[in-house]
Amino acid sequence: MSFSRRLIHASLLAALALGGGAFAQDKTPLKIVVGFPPGGSADTLARLLGEHLRDQYAPIVVENKPGAGGRIALNLVKRAEPDGHTVIVLPSGPMVLFPHVYKKLDYDAVKDFSPVSLIANFQFGVVAGPASKAKTVGEMVQAAKAQPGVASYGTPGLGTLPHFMGVLFEQQVGAKLNHVPFQGGGPANTALLGGHIDYKFDVVSETAELHRTNKVRILAVTGAQRDPQVPEVPTLKESGIDMVATAWFAMYGPANMNPAARDRLSKAVAAAVKTPALRERLLGLGYDAVGSTPAELAAAQAADLKRWEAPIKATGIQLD
């Protein structure tokens, strides 16, 4: 190699050495962890969001770590390096319900995580499968009162938001159902379609298409307004049941997350969900796009922690 070529080669190596930190960081994957199986609502949302973040964070990896209602995934993120490369997308339940539900929770929902951004608000559906003859919530309640504890309902897991939606529903209507927990919304759908359970409480997007094709029947939705995915379905309030309950999806990182990385990601998520394309896509799935600062997510979490405390204690449910 000539002297001039050696000089150019050395200069290139020096430039890479000086700029290598930023270059390597740009190429480090952004891992979005999901605590539920592929195909469920959290997984779908994480993948949609990832597609809209690729211009800034390529490559992006969505990693499913299902089990324990999302706690396995939360503990993975809890132990991750707080450098901004590992985050979790999850529904609000593990962050606002589990602290009141579990006697010994293996994480602190406030101290062990860094809020990044709210993503979207959503509501739930009360869904009847082929095993049920109920065409309305009124018929469902009437049958449940006639045979307490016989009719079953499935959820994505013990102590999850849909589980407590079912518990609150039972309290409100004065009927007893048999709760059957699954490892995610997908397996619960399979059981519902197979006639192994009668009903399902879950995010509307999990069964909207099945409802439209007459494979299941969404009897009511839990929000204050009807869901745009199934506008013909009444709310519980419209069905004569005084119950309104919604939840949210959000992104968190490990505690003490690098502030610059956290703020950059928070702004990117908020900007992504507010783009017309993603906002419309989320609306079609029954999600009301939000986007927020870390402080706004922290405030929403604190408010819901307080909101759910009394209702959960009233149920007397305590899990190990």
PDB file of C-alpha atoms in Angstrom:
ATOM      1  CA  MET A   1       0.000   0.000   0.000  1.00  0.00           C
ATOM      2  CA  SER A   2       1.419   3.401  -0.967  1.00  0.00           C
ATOM      3  CA  PHE A   3       2.091   6.083   1.607  1.00  0.00           C
ATOM      4  CA  SER A   4      -0.847   8.188   0.353  1.00  0.00           C
ATOM      5  CA  ARG A   5      -3.248   5.247   0.541  1.00  0.00           C
ATOM      6  CA  ARG A   6      -2.010   4.371   4.030  1.00  0.00           C
ATOM      7  CA  LEU A   7      -2.621   7.984   5.053  1.00  0.00           C
ATOM      8  CA  ILE A   8      -6.186   7.916   3.703  1.00  0.00           C
ATOM      9  CA  HIS A   9      -6.816   4.563   5.411  1.00  0.00           C
ATOM     10  CA  ALA A  10      -5.534   5.906   8.744  1.00  0.00           C
ATOM     11  CA  SER A  11      -7.664   9.029   8.398  1.00  0.00           C
ATOM     12  CA  LEU A  12     -10.781   6.942   7.815  1.00  0.00           C
ATOM     13  CA  LEU A  13     -10.051   4.804  10.868  1.00  0.00           C
ATOM     14  CA  ALA A  14      -9.560   7.938  12.977  1.00  0.00           C
ATOM     15  CA  ALA A  15     -12.845   9.388  11.760  1.00  0.00           C
ATOM     16  CA  LEU A  16     -14.660   6.183  12.612  1.00  0.00           C
ATOM     17  CA  ALA A  17     -13.040   6.130  16.037  1.00  0.00           C
ATOM     18  CA  LEU A  18     -14.188   9.683  16.757  1.00  0.00           C
ATOM     19  CA  GLY A  19     -17.723   9.210  15.432  1.00  0.00           C
ATOM     20  CA  GLY A  20     -18.127   5.539  16.232  1.00  0.00           C
ATOM     21  CA  GLY A  21     -20.087   6.079  19.448  1.00  0.00           C
ATOM     22  CA  ALA A  22     -22.906   7.947  17.730  1.00  0.00           C
ATOM     23  CA  PHE A  23     -22.809   5.603  14.731  1.00  0.00           C
ATOM     24  CA  ALA A  24     -23.041   2.500  16.935  1.00  0.00           C
ATOM     25  CA  GLN A  25     -25.832   3.968  19.014  1.00  0.00           C
ATOM     26  CA  ASP A  26     -27.859   4.749  15.875  1.00  0.00           C
ATOM     27  CA  LYS A  27     -27.516   1.130  14.772  1.00  0.00           C
ATOM     28  CA  THR A  28     -28.359  -0.426  18.137  1.00  0.00           C
ATOM     29  CA  PRO A  29     -31.825  -1.998  17.882  1.00  0.00           C
ATOM     30  CA  LEU A  30     -34.711  -0.474  19.777  1.00  0.00           C
ATOM     31  CA  LYS A  31     -36.247  -3.480  21.507  1.00  0.00           C
ATOM     32  CA  ILE A  32     -39.968  -3.134  22.242  1.00  0.00           C
ATOM     33  CA  VAL A  33     -40.982  -5.856  24.685  1.00  0.00           C
ATOM     34  CA  VAL A  34     -44.590  -7.102  24.795  1.00  0.00           C
ATOM     35  CA  GLY A  35     -45.853  -9.221  27.677  1.00  0.00           C
ATOM     36  CA  PHE A  36     -48.477 -11.074  25.634  1.00  0.00           C
ATOM     37  CA  PRO A  37     -48.459 -13.496  22.680  1.00  0.00           C
ATOM     38  CA  PRO A  38     -48.291 -12.375  19.022  1.00  0.00           C
ATOM     39  CA  GLY A  39     -51.600 -11.311  17.548  1.00  0.00           C
ATOM     40  CA  GLY A  40     -53.041  -9.706  20.666  1.00  0.00           C
ATOM     41  CA  SER A  41     -53.848  -6.026  21.102  1.00  0.00           C
ATOM     42  CA  ALA A  42     -50.579  -5.062  22.827  1.00  0.00           C
ATOM     43  CA  ASP A  43     -48.554  -6.894  20.175  1.00  0.00           C
ATOM     44  CA  THR A  44     -50.475  -5.276  17.315  1.00  0.00           C
ATOM     45  CA  LEU A  45     -50.051  -1.813  18.808  1.00  0.00           C
ATOM     46  CA  ALA A  46     -46.321  -2.296  19.428  1.00  0.00           C
ATOM     47  CA  ARG A  47     -45.739  -3.428  15.844  1.00  0.00           C
ATOM     48  CA  LEU A  48     -47.757  -0.567  14.364  1.00  0.00           C
ATOM     49  CA  LEU A  49     -45.853   1.924  16.480  1.00  0.00           C
ATOM     50  CA  GLY A  50     -42.541   0.294  15.569  1.00  0.00           C
ATOM     51  CA  GLU A  51     -43.278   0.723  11.867  1.00  0.00           C
ATOM     52  CA  HIS A  52     -43.776   4.463  12.402  1.00  0.00           C
ATOM     53  CA  LEU A  53     -40.552   4.793  14.408  1.00  0.00           C
ATOM     54  CA  ARG A  54     -38.256   3.009  11.949  1.00  0.00           C
ATOM     55  CA  ASP A  55     -37.059   6.192  10.267  1.00  0.00           C
ATOM     56  CA  GLN A  56     -35.568   7.317  13.569  1.00  0.00           C
ATOM     57  CA  TYR A  57     -34.815   4.029  15.329  1.00  0.00           C
ATOM     58  CA  ALA A  58     -34.021   1.381  12.694  1.00  0.00           C
ATOM     59  CA  PRO A  59     -33.643  -1.432  13.406  1.00  0.00           C
ATOM     60  CA  ILE A  60     -36.612  -2.109  15.702  1.00  0.00           C
ATOM     61  CA  VAL A  61     -37.299  -5.492  17.285  1.00  0.00           C
ATOM     62  CA  VAL A  62     -40.625  -6.460  18.899  1.00  0.00           C
ATOM     63  CA  GLU A  63     -40.008  -9.238  21.406  1.00  0.00           C
ATOM     64  CA  ASN A  64     -42.910 -11.212  22.886  1.00  0.00           C
ATOM     65  CA  LYS A  65     -42.439 -12.441  26.453  1.00  0.00           C
ATOM     66  CA  PRO A  66     -45.912 -13.702  27.434  1.00  0.00           C
ATOM     67  CA  GLY A  67     -46.948 -14.968  30.821  1.00  0.00           C
ATOM     68  CA  ALA A  68     -48.007 -13.878  34.313  1.00  0.00           C
ATOM     69  CA  GLY A  69     -50.256 -11.130  32.933  1.00  0.00           C
ATOM     70  CA  GLY A  70     -47.269  -9.183  31.605  1.00  0.00           C
ATOM     71  CA  ARG A  71     -45.031  -9.513  34.676  1.00  0.00           C
ATOM     72  CA  ILE A  72     -42.389 -11.606  32.909  1.00  0.00           C
ATOM     73  CA  ALA A  73     -41.900  -8.865  30.324  1.00  0.00           C
ATOM     74  CA  LEU A  74     -41.892  -6.144  32.979  1.00  0.00           C
ATOM     75  CA  ASN A  75     -39.127  -7.876  34.903  1.00  0.00           C
ATOM     76  CA  LEU A  76     -37.072  -8.213  31.733  1.00  0.00           C
ATOM     77  CA  VAL A  77     -37.357  -4.465  31.142  1.00  0.00           C
ATOM     78  CA  LYS A  78     -36.753  -3.724  34.825  1.00  0.00           C
ATOM     79  CA  ARG A  79     -33.344  -5.455  34.568  1.00  0.00           C
ATOM     80  CA  ALA A  80     -32.407  -3.900  31.201  1.00  0.00           C
ATOM     81  CA  GLU A  81     -29.774  -1.226  30.762  1.00  0.00           C
ATOM     82  CA  PRO A  82     -31.443   2.213  31.058  1.00  0.00           C
ATOM     83  CA  ASP A  83     -29.813   3.435  27.843  1.00  0.00           C
ATOM     84  CA  GLY A  84     -33.032   3.872  25.866  1.00  0.00           C
ATOM     85  CA  HIS A  85     -32.687   0.711  23.792  1.00  0.00           C
ATOM     86  CA  THR A  86     -35.147  -1.487  25.733  1.00  0.00           C
ATOM     87  CA  VAL A  87     -38.733  -0.419  26.438  1.00  0.00           C
ATOM     88  CA  ILE A  88     -42.106  -2.048  26.977  1.00  0.00           C
ATOM     89  CA  VAL A  89     -45.524  -1.364  25.462  1.00  0.00           C
ATOM     90  CA  LEU A  90     -48.301  -2.533  27.755  1.00  0.00           C
ATOM     91  CA  PRO A  91     -51.855  -1.872  28.901  1.00  0.00           C
ATOM     92  CA  SER A  92     -52.341   0.021  32.135  1.00  0.00           C
ATOM     93  CA  GLY A  93     -53.334  -2.997  34.236  1.00  0.00           C
ATOM     94  CA  PRO A  94     -49.854  -4.116  35.375  1.00  0.00           C
ATOM     95  CA  MET A  95     -49.040  -0.536  36.349  1.00  0.00           C
ATOM     96  CA  VAL A  96     -52.257   0.445  38.152  1.00  0.00           C
ATOM     97  CA  LEU A  97     -54.051  -2.783  39.121  1.00  0.00           C
ATOM     98  CA  PHE A  98     -51.338  -5.256  40.059  1.00  0.00           C
ATOM     99  CA  PRO A  99     -49.968  -3.123  42.942  1.00  0.00           C
ATOM    100  CA  HIS A 100     -53.371  -3.524  44.623  1.00  0.00           C
ATOM    101  CA  VAL A 101     -53.897  -7.150  43.610  1.00  0.00           C
ATOM    102  CA  TYR A 102     -50.685  -9.021  44.408  1.00  0.00           C
ATOM    103  CA  LYS A 103     -49.479  -9.624  47.960  1.00  0.00           C
ATOM    104  CA  LYS A 104     -45.874  -9.825  46.834  1.00  0.00           C
ATOM    105  CA  LEU A 105     -45.347  -8.063  43.510  1.00  0.00           C
ATOM    106  CA  ASP A 106     -41.854  -8.589  42.109  1.00  0.00           C
ATOM    107  CA  TYR A 107     -41.559  -5.014  40.866  1.00  0.00           C
ATOM    108  CA  ASP A 108     -42.488  -1.509  41.972  1.00  0.00           C
ATOM    109  CA  ALA A 109     -44.750  -0.017  39.310  1.00  0.00           C
ATOM    110  CA  VAL A 110     -43.494   3.498  40.054  1.00  0.00           C
ATOM    111  CA  LYS A 111     -39.891   3.158  41.222  1.00  0.00           C
ATOM    112  CA  ASP A 112     -38.686   0.450  38.806  1.00  0.00           C
ATOM    113  CA  PHE A 113     -39.716   2.108  35.538  1.00  0.00           C
ATOM    114  CA  SER A 114     -39.346   5.354  33.613  1.00  0.00           C
ATOM    115  CA  PRO A 115     -42.530   6.677  31.978  1.00  0.00           C
ATOM    116  CA  VAL A 116     -41.983   7.460  28.285  1.00  0.00           C
ATOM    117  CA  SER A 117     -45.357   8.242  26.687  1.00  0.00           C
ATOM    118  CA  LEU A 118     -49.046   7.453  26.713  1.00  0.00           C
ATOM    119  CA  ILE A 119     -49.967   5.855  23.393  1.00  0.00           C
ATOM    120  CA  ALA A 120     -53.750   5.421  23.289  1.00  0.00           C
ATOM    121  CA  ASN A 121     -56.899   5.058  25.356  1.00  0.00           C
ATOM    122  CA  PHE A 122     -59.278   2.155  24.763  1.00  0.00           C
ATOM    123  CA  GLN A 123     -62.390   0.380  26.013  1.00  0.00           C
ATOM    124  CA  PHE A 124     -63.541  -3.204  26.404  1.00  0.00           C
ATOM    125  CA  GLY A 125     -66.227  -5.425  24.983  1.00  0.00           C
ATOM    126  CA  VAL A 126     -68.564  -7.920  26.622  1.00  0.00           C
ATOM    127  CA  VAL A 127     -68.466 -10.736  24.086  1.00  0.00           C
ATOM    128  CA  ALA A 128     -70.690 -13.792  23.735  1.00  0.00           C
ATOM    129  CA  GLY A 129     -69.439 -16.881  21.886  1.00  0.00           C
ATOM    130  CA  PRO A 130     -71.222 -19.811  20.200  1.00  0.00           C
ATOM    131  CA  ALA A 131     -71.746 -21.487  23.579  1.00  0.00           C
ATOM    132  CA  SER A 132     -74.033 -18.649  24.708  1.00  0.00           C
ATOM    133  CA  LYS A 133     -77.543 -17.964  23.479  1.00  0.00           C
ATOM    134  CA  ALA A 134     -77.566 -14.398  24.854  1.00  0.00           C
ATOM    135  CA  LYS A 135     -78.276 -11.723  22.249  1.00  0.00           C
ATOM    136  CA  THR A 136     -78.136  -8.820  24.739  1.00  0.00           C
ATOM    137  CA  VAL A 137     -76.425  -8.022  28.012  1.00  0.00           C
ATOM    138  CA  GLY A 138     -79.836  -8.234  29.666  1.00  0.00           C
ATOM    139  CA  GLU A 139     -80.236 -11.831  28.500  1.00  0.00           C
ATOM    140  CA  MET A 140     -76.691 -12.619  29.650  1.00  0.00           C
ATOM    141  CA  VAL A 141     -77.398 -11.270  33.128  1.00  0.00           C
ATOM    142  CA  GLN A 142     -80.754 -13.034  33.363  1.00  0.00           C
ATOM    143  CA  ALA A 143     -79.157 -16.403  32.509  1.00  0.00           C
ATOM    144  CA  ALA A 144     -76.271 -15.821  34.952  1.00  0.00           C
ATOM    145  CA  LYS A 145     -78.683 -15.033  37.778  1.00  0.00           C
ATOM    146  CA  ALA A 146     -80.711 -18.136  37.018  1.00  0.00           C
ATOM    147  CA  GLN A 147     -77.600 -20.350  37.260  1.00  0.00           C
ATOM    148  CA  PRO A 148     -74.921 -18.563  39.360  1.00  0.00           C
ATOM    149  CA  GLY A 149     -71.338 -19.513  38.538  1.00  0.00           C
ATOM    150  CA  VAL A 150     -72.241 -21.756  35.597  1.00  0.00           C
ATOM    151  CA  ALA A 151     -71.552 -19.404  32.675  1.00  0.00           C
ATOM    152  CA  SER A 152     -67.842 -18.753  32.146  1.00  0.00           C
ATOM    153  CA  TYR A 153     -65.865 -15.793  30.838  1.00  0.00           C
ATOM    154  CA  GLY A 154     -62.283 -15.709  29.602  1.00  0.00           C
ATOM    155  CA  THR A 155     -59.651 -13.001  29.914  1.00  0.00           C
ATOM    156  CA  PRO A 156     -55.955 -12.565  28.977  1.00  0.00           C
ATOM    157  CA  GLY A 157     -54.924 -13.497  32.523  1.00  0.00           C
ATOM    158  CA  LEU A 158     -55.591 -13.498  36.245  1.00  0.00           C
ATOM    159  CA  GLY A 159     -55.554  -9.979  37.704  1.00  0.00           C
ATOM    160  CA  THR A 160     -55.537  -8.268  34.302  1.00  0.00           C
ATOM    161  CA  LEU A 161     -57.756  -5.348  33.349  1.00  0.00           C
ATOM    162  CA  PRO A 162     -60.322  -7.550  31.566  1.00  0.00           C
ATOM    163  CA  HIS A 163     -60.454  -9.771  34.663  1.00  0.00           C
ATOM    164  CA  PHE A 164     -61.404  -6.812  36.823  1.00  0.00           C
ATOM    165  CA  MET A 165     -63.778  -5.522  34.184  1.00  0.00           C
ATOM    166  CA  GLY A 166     -65.526  -8.863  34.651  1.00  0.00           C
ATOM    167  CA  VAL A 167     -65.413  -8.540  38.436  1.00  0.00           C
ATOM    168  CA  LEU A 168     -66.854  -5.009  38.324  1.00  0.00           C
ATOM    169  CA  PHE A 169     -69.520  -6.190  35.891  1.00  0.00           C
ATOM    170  CA  GLU A 170     -70.517  -9.004  38.275  1.00  0.00           C
ATOM    171  CA  GLN A 171     -70.713  -6.548  41.165  1.00  0.00           C
ATOM    172  CA  GLN A 172     -72.744  -4.072  39.168  1.00  0.00           C
ATOM    173  CA  VAL A 173     -75.345  -6.533  37.884  1.00  0.00           C
ATOM    174  CA  GLY A 174     -75.431  -8.810  40.910  1.00  0.00           C
ATOM    175  CA  ALA A 175     -74.595 -11.998  39.032  1.00  0.00           C
ATOM    176  CA  LYS A 176     -71.854 -14.612  39.433  1.00  0.00           C
ATOM    177  CA  LEU A 177     -69.755 -15.854  36.488  1.00  0.00           C
ATOM    178  CA  ASN A 178     -66.891 -18.339  36.344  1.00  0.00           C
ATOM    179  CA  HIS A 179     -63.596 -16.637  35.435  1.00  0.00           C
ATOM    180  CA  VAL A 180     -61.195 -18.586  33.165  1.00  0.00           C
ATOM    181  CA  PRO A 181     -57.760 -16.918  32.693  1.00  0.00           C
ATOM    182  CA  PHE A 182     -55.608 -17.440  29.584  1.00  0.00           C
ATOM    183  CA  GLN A 183     -52.112 -16.355  28.536  1.00  0.00           C
ATOM    184  CA  GLY A 184     -53.301 -13.561  26.299  1.00  0.00           C
ATOM    185  CA  GLY A 185     -56.283 -12.449  24.238  1.00  0.00           C
ATOM    186  CA  GLY A 186     -55.521 -14.798  21.339  1.00  0.00           C
ATOM    187  CA  PRO A 187     -55.877 -18.028  23.354  1.00  0.00           C
ATOM    188  CA  ALA A 188     -59.050 -16.654  24.950  1.00  0.00           C
ATOM    189  CA  ASN A 189     -60.480 -16.030  21.475  1.00  0.00           C
ATOM    190  CA  THR A 190     -59.700 -19.607  20.479  1.00  0.00           C
ATOM    191  CA  ALA A 191     -61.519 -20.938  23.538  1.00  0.00           C
ATOM    192  CA  LEU A 192     -64.479 -18.652  22.889  1.00  0.00           C
ATOM    193  CA  LEU A 193     -64.787 -19.755  19.256  1.00  0.00           C
ATOM    194  CA  GLY A 194     -64.449 -23.390  20.268  1.00  0.00           C
ATOM    195  CA  GLY A 195     -67.331 -23.132  22.724  1.00  0.00           C
ATOM    196  CA  HIS A 196     -65.108 -23.838  25.732  1.00  0.00           C
ATOM    197  CA  ILE A 197     -66.143 -20.584  27.436  1.00  0.00           C
ATOM    198  CA  ASP A 198     -69.376 -18.604  27.141  1.00  0.00           C
ATOM    199  CA  TYR A 199     -68.150 -15.003  27.264  1.00  0.00           C
ATOM    200  CA  LYS A 200     -65.062 -12.871  27.063  1.00  0.00           C
ATOM    201  CA  PHE A 201     -64.123  -9.470  28.481  1.00  0.00           C
ATOM    202  CA  ASP A 202     -61.359  -7.917  26.418  1.00  0.00           C
ATOM    203  CA  VAL A 203     -60.230  -5.051  24.214  1.00  0.00           C
ATOM    204  CA  VAL A 204     -62.795  -4.526  21.452  1.00  0.00           C
ATOM    205  CA  SER A 205     -60.182  -4.933  18.696  1.00  0.00           C
ATOM    206  CA  GLU A 206     -59.613  -8.546  19.771  1.00  0.00           C
ATOM    207  CA  THR A 207     -63.071  -9.605  18.563  1.00  0.00           C
ATOM    208  CA  ALA A 208     -64.376  -6.814  16.317  1.00  0.00           C
ATOM    209  CA  GLU A 209     -63.738  -8.751  13.095  1.00  0.00           C
ATOM    210  CA  LEU A 210     -65.193 -11.931  14.594  1.00  0.00           C
ATOM    211  CA  HIS A 211     -68.275  -9.912  15.539  1.00  0.00           C
ATOM    212  CA  ARG A 212     -68.597  -8.479  12.020  1.00  0.00           C
ATOM    213  CA  THR A 213     -68.463 -11.989  10.535  1.00  0.00           C
ATOM    214  CA  ASN A 214     -71.072 -13.289  13.033  1.00  0.00           C
ATOM    215  CA  LYS A 215     -68.689 -15.730  14.701  1.00  0.00           C
ATOM    216  CA  VAL A 216     -69.167 -14.018  18.076  1.00  0.00           C
ATOM    217  CA  ARG A 217     -71.461 -11.284  19.396  1.00  0.00           C
ATOM    218  CA  ILE A 218     -70.202  -8.179  21.178  1.00  0.00           C
ATOM    219  CA  LEU A 219     -73.131  -7.450  23.464  1.00  0.00           C
ATOM    220  CA  ALA A 220     -71.910  -4.118  24.837  1.00  0.00           C
ATOM    221  CA  VAL A 221     -68.841  -1.890  25.229  1.00  0.00           C
ATOM    222  CA  THR A 222     -67.588  -0.395  28.480  1.00  0.00           C
ATOM    223  CA  GLY A 223     -66.773   3.170  27.439  1.00  0.00           C
ATOM    224  CA  ALA A 224     -68.829   6.330  27.699  1.00  0.00           C
ATOM    225  CA  GLN A 225     -69.313   6.324  23.909  1.00  0.00           C
ATOM    226  CA  ARG A 226     -69.901   3.595  21.342  1.00  0.00           C
ATOM    227  CA  ASP A 227     -66.830   2.114  19.685  1.00  0.00           C
ATOM    228  CA  PRO A 228     -66.250   3.157  16.032  1.00  0.00           C
ATOM    229  CA  GLN A 229     -65.266  -0.415  15.163  1.00  0.00           C
ATOM    230  CA  VAL A 230     -68.733  -1.703  16.099  1.00  0.00           C
ATOM    231  CA  PRO A 231     -70.971   1.385  16.113  1.00  0.00           C
ATOM    232  CA  GLU A 232     -74.143  -0.714  16.277  1.00  0.00           C
ATOM    233  CA  VAL A 233     -73.149  -2.129  19.683  1.00  0.00           C
ATOM    234  CA  PRO A 234     -74.560  -0.210  22.686  1.00  0.00           C
ATOM    235  CA  THR A 235     -72.587   0.859  25.725  1.00  0.00           C
ATOM    236  CA  LEU A 236     -73.294  -0.728  29.087  1.00  0.00           C
ATOM    237  CA  LYS A 237     -74.921   2.544  30.139  1.00  0.00           C
ATOM    238  CA  GLU A 238     -77.248   2.362  27.145  1.00  0.00           C
ATOM    239  CA  SER A 239     -78.018  -1.224  28.143  1.00  0.00           C
ATOM    240  CA  GLY A 240     -79.183  -0.122  31.566  1.00  0.00           C
ATOM    241  CA  ILE A 241     -75.991  -1.004  33.478  1.00  0.00           C
ATOM    242  CA  ASP A 242     -74.362   1.879  35.338  1.00  0.00           C
ATOM    243  CA  MET A 243     -70.747   1.103  34.486  1.00  0.00           C
ATOM    244  CA  VAL A 244     -68.137   3.028  32.483  1.00  0.00           C
ATOM    245  CA  ALA A 245     -64.537   1.786  32.470  1.00  0.00           C
ATOM    246  CA  THR A 246     -61.642   2.479  30.092  1.00  0.00           C
ATOM    247  CA  ALA A 247     -57.877   1.995  30.123  1.00  0.00           C
ATOM    248  CA  TRP A 248     -54.721   2.970  28.216  1.00  0.00           C
ATOM    249  CA  PHE A 249     -51.611   1.681  26.514  1.00  0.00           C
ATOM    250  CA  ALA A 250     -48.257   3.275  27.284  1.00  0.00           C
ATOM    251  CA  MET A 251     -44.508   2.894  26.832  1.00  0.00           C
ATOM    252  CA  TYR A 252     -42.069   2.586  29.749  1.00  0.00           C
ATOM    253  CA  GLY A 253     -38.350   2.030  30.064  1.00  0.00           C
ATOM    254  CA  PRO A 254     -36.222   0.872  33.010  1.00  0.00           C
ATOM    255  CA  ALA A 255     -35.784   3.117  36.050  1.00  0.00           C
ATOM    256  CA  ASN A 256     -33.218   5.921  35.675  1.00  0.00           C
ATOM    257  CA  MET A 257     -33.535   5.818  31.912  1.00  0.00           C
ATOM    258  CA  ASN A 258     -31.114   8.160  30.182  1.00  0.00           C
ATOM    259  CA  PRO A 259     -33.059  11.462  30.171  1.00  0.00           C
ATOM    260  CA  ALA A 260     -31.993  12.477  26.672  1.00  0.00           C
ATOM    261  CA  ALA A 261     -32.885   9.060  25.242  1.00  0.00           C
ATOM    262  CA  ARG A 262     -36.203   9.028  27.141  1.00  0.00           C
ATOM    263  CA  ASP A 263     -37.223  12.503  25.969  1.00  0.00           C
ATOM    264  CA  ARG A 264     -36.232  11.800  22.375  1.00  0.00           C
ATOM    265  CA  LEU A 265     -38.280   8.591  22.351  1.00  0.00           C
ATOM    266  CA  SER A 266     -41.226  10.255  24.083  1.00  0.00           C
ATOM    267  CA  LYS A 267     -41.353  12.978  21.433  1.00  0.00           C
ATOM    268  CA  ALA A 268     -41.019  10.403  18.654  1.00  0.00           C
ATOM    269  CA  VAL A 269     -43.907   8.294  20.023  1.00  0.00           C
ATOM    270  CA  ALA A 270     -46.151  11.336  20.543  1.00  0.00           C
ATOM    271  CA  ALA A 271     -45.415  12.578  17.019  1.00  0.00           C
ATOM    272  CA  ALA A 272     -46.017   9.120  15.516  1.00  0.00           C
ATOM    273  CA  VAL A 273     -49.454   8.558  17.071  1.00  0.00           C
ATOM    274  CA  LYS A 274     -50.553  12.017  15.995  1.00  0.00           C
ATOM    275  CA  THR A 275     -49.780  11.456  12.316  1.00  0.00           C
ATOM    276  CA  PRO A 276     -53.011  11.119  10.314  1.00  0.00           C
ATOM    277  CA  ALA A 277     -52.052   7.653   9.036  1.00  0.00           C
ATOM    278  CA  LEU A 278     -51.390   6.092  12.433  1.00  0.00           C
ATOM    279  CA  ARG A 279     -54.185   7.991  14.176  1.00  0.00           C
ATOM    280  CA  GLU A 280     -56.701   6.640  11.662  1.00  0.00           C
ATOM    281  CA  ARG A 281     -55.251   3.147  11.918  1.00  0.00           C
ATOM    282  CA  LEU A 282     -55.551   3.245  15.706  1.00  0.00           C
ATOM    283  CA  LEU A 283     -59.081   4.626  15.514  1.00  0.00           C
ATOM    284  CA  GLY A 284     -60.021   1.723  13.273  1.00  0.00           C
ATOM    285  CA  LEU A 285     -58.769  -0.624  15.986  1.00  0.00           C
ATOM    286  CA  GLY A 286     -60.787   1.171  18.646  1.00  0.00           C
ATOM    287  CA  TYR A 287     -57.917   3.156  20.132  1.00  0.00           C
ATOM    288  CA  ASP A 288     -58.045   6.885  20.785  1.00  0.00           C
ATOM    289  CA  ALA A 289     -54.506   8.080  19.985  1.00  0.00           C
ATOM    290  CA  VAL A 290     -52.972  10.206  22.745  1.00  0.00           C
ATOM    291  CA  GLY A 291     -49.196  10.720  22.892  1.00  0.00           C
ATOM    292  CA  SER A 292     -47.782  12.500  25.934  1.00  0.00           C
ATOM    293  CA  THR A 293     -44.749  13.673  27.857  1.00  0.00           C
ATOM    294  CA  PRO A 294     -43.205  11.394  30.494  1.00  0.00           C
ATOM    295  CA  ALA A 295     -44.679  13.652  33.191  1.00  0.00           C
ATOM    296  CA  GLU A 296     -48.182  13.328  31.753  1.00  0.00           C
ATOM    297  CA  LEU A 297     -47.911   9.532  31.719  1.00  0.00           C
ATOM    298  CA  ALA A 298     -46.680   9.573  35.324  1.00  0.00           C
ATOM    299  CA  ALA A 299     -49.706  11.703  36.300  1.00  0.00           C
ATOM    300  CA  ALA A 300     -52.137   9.371  34.497  1.00  0.00           C
ATOM    301  CA  GLN A 301     -50.618   6.368  36.247  1.00  0.00           C
ATOM    302  CA  ALA A 302     -50.837   8.046  39.658  1.00  0.00           C
ATOM    303  CA  ALA A 303     -54.497   8.969  39.087  1.00  0.00           C
ATOM    304  CA  ASP A 304     -55.466   5.434  38.050  1.00  0.00           C
ATOM    305  CA  LEU A 305     -53.526   3.850  40.913  1.00  0.00           C
ATOM    306  CA  LYS A 306     -55.714   5.881  43.242  1.00  0.00           C
ATOM    307  CA  ARG A 307     -58.901   5.281  41.220  1.00  0.00           C
ATOM    308  CA  TRP A 308     -58.646   1.474  41.243  1.00  0.00           C
ATOM    309  CA  GLU A 309     -57.566   1.018  44.862  1.00  0.00           C
ATOM    310  CA  ALA A 310     -61.012   1.084  46.502  1.00  0.00           C
ATOM    311  CA  PRO A 311     -62.858  -1.031  43.880  1.00  0.00           C
ATOM    312  CA  ILE A 312     -60.198  -3.741  43.979  1.00  0.00           C
ATOM    313  CA  LYS A 313     -60.128  -3.844  47.778  1.00  0.00           C
ATOM    314  CA  ALA A 314     -63.907  -4.133  47.738  1.00  0.00           C
ATOM    315  CA  THR A 315     -63.626  -7.353  45.723  1.00  0.00           C
ATOM    316  CA  GLY A 316     -61.418  -8.925  48.374  1.00  0.00           C
ATOM    317  CA  ILE A 317     -59.230 -10.441  45.637  1.00  0.00           C
ATOM    318  CA  GLN A 318     -55.599 -10.945  46.656  1.00  0.00           C
ATOM    319  CA  LEU A 319     -53.207 -12.979  44.531  1.00  0.00           C
ATOM    320  CA  ASP A 320     -49.903 -14.534  45.576  1.00  0.00           C
TER     321      ASP A 320
END
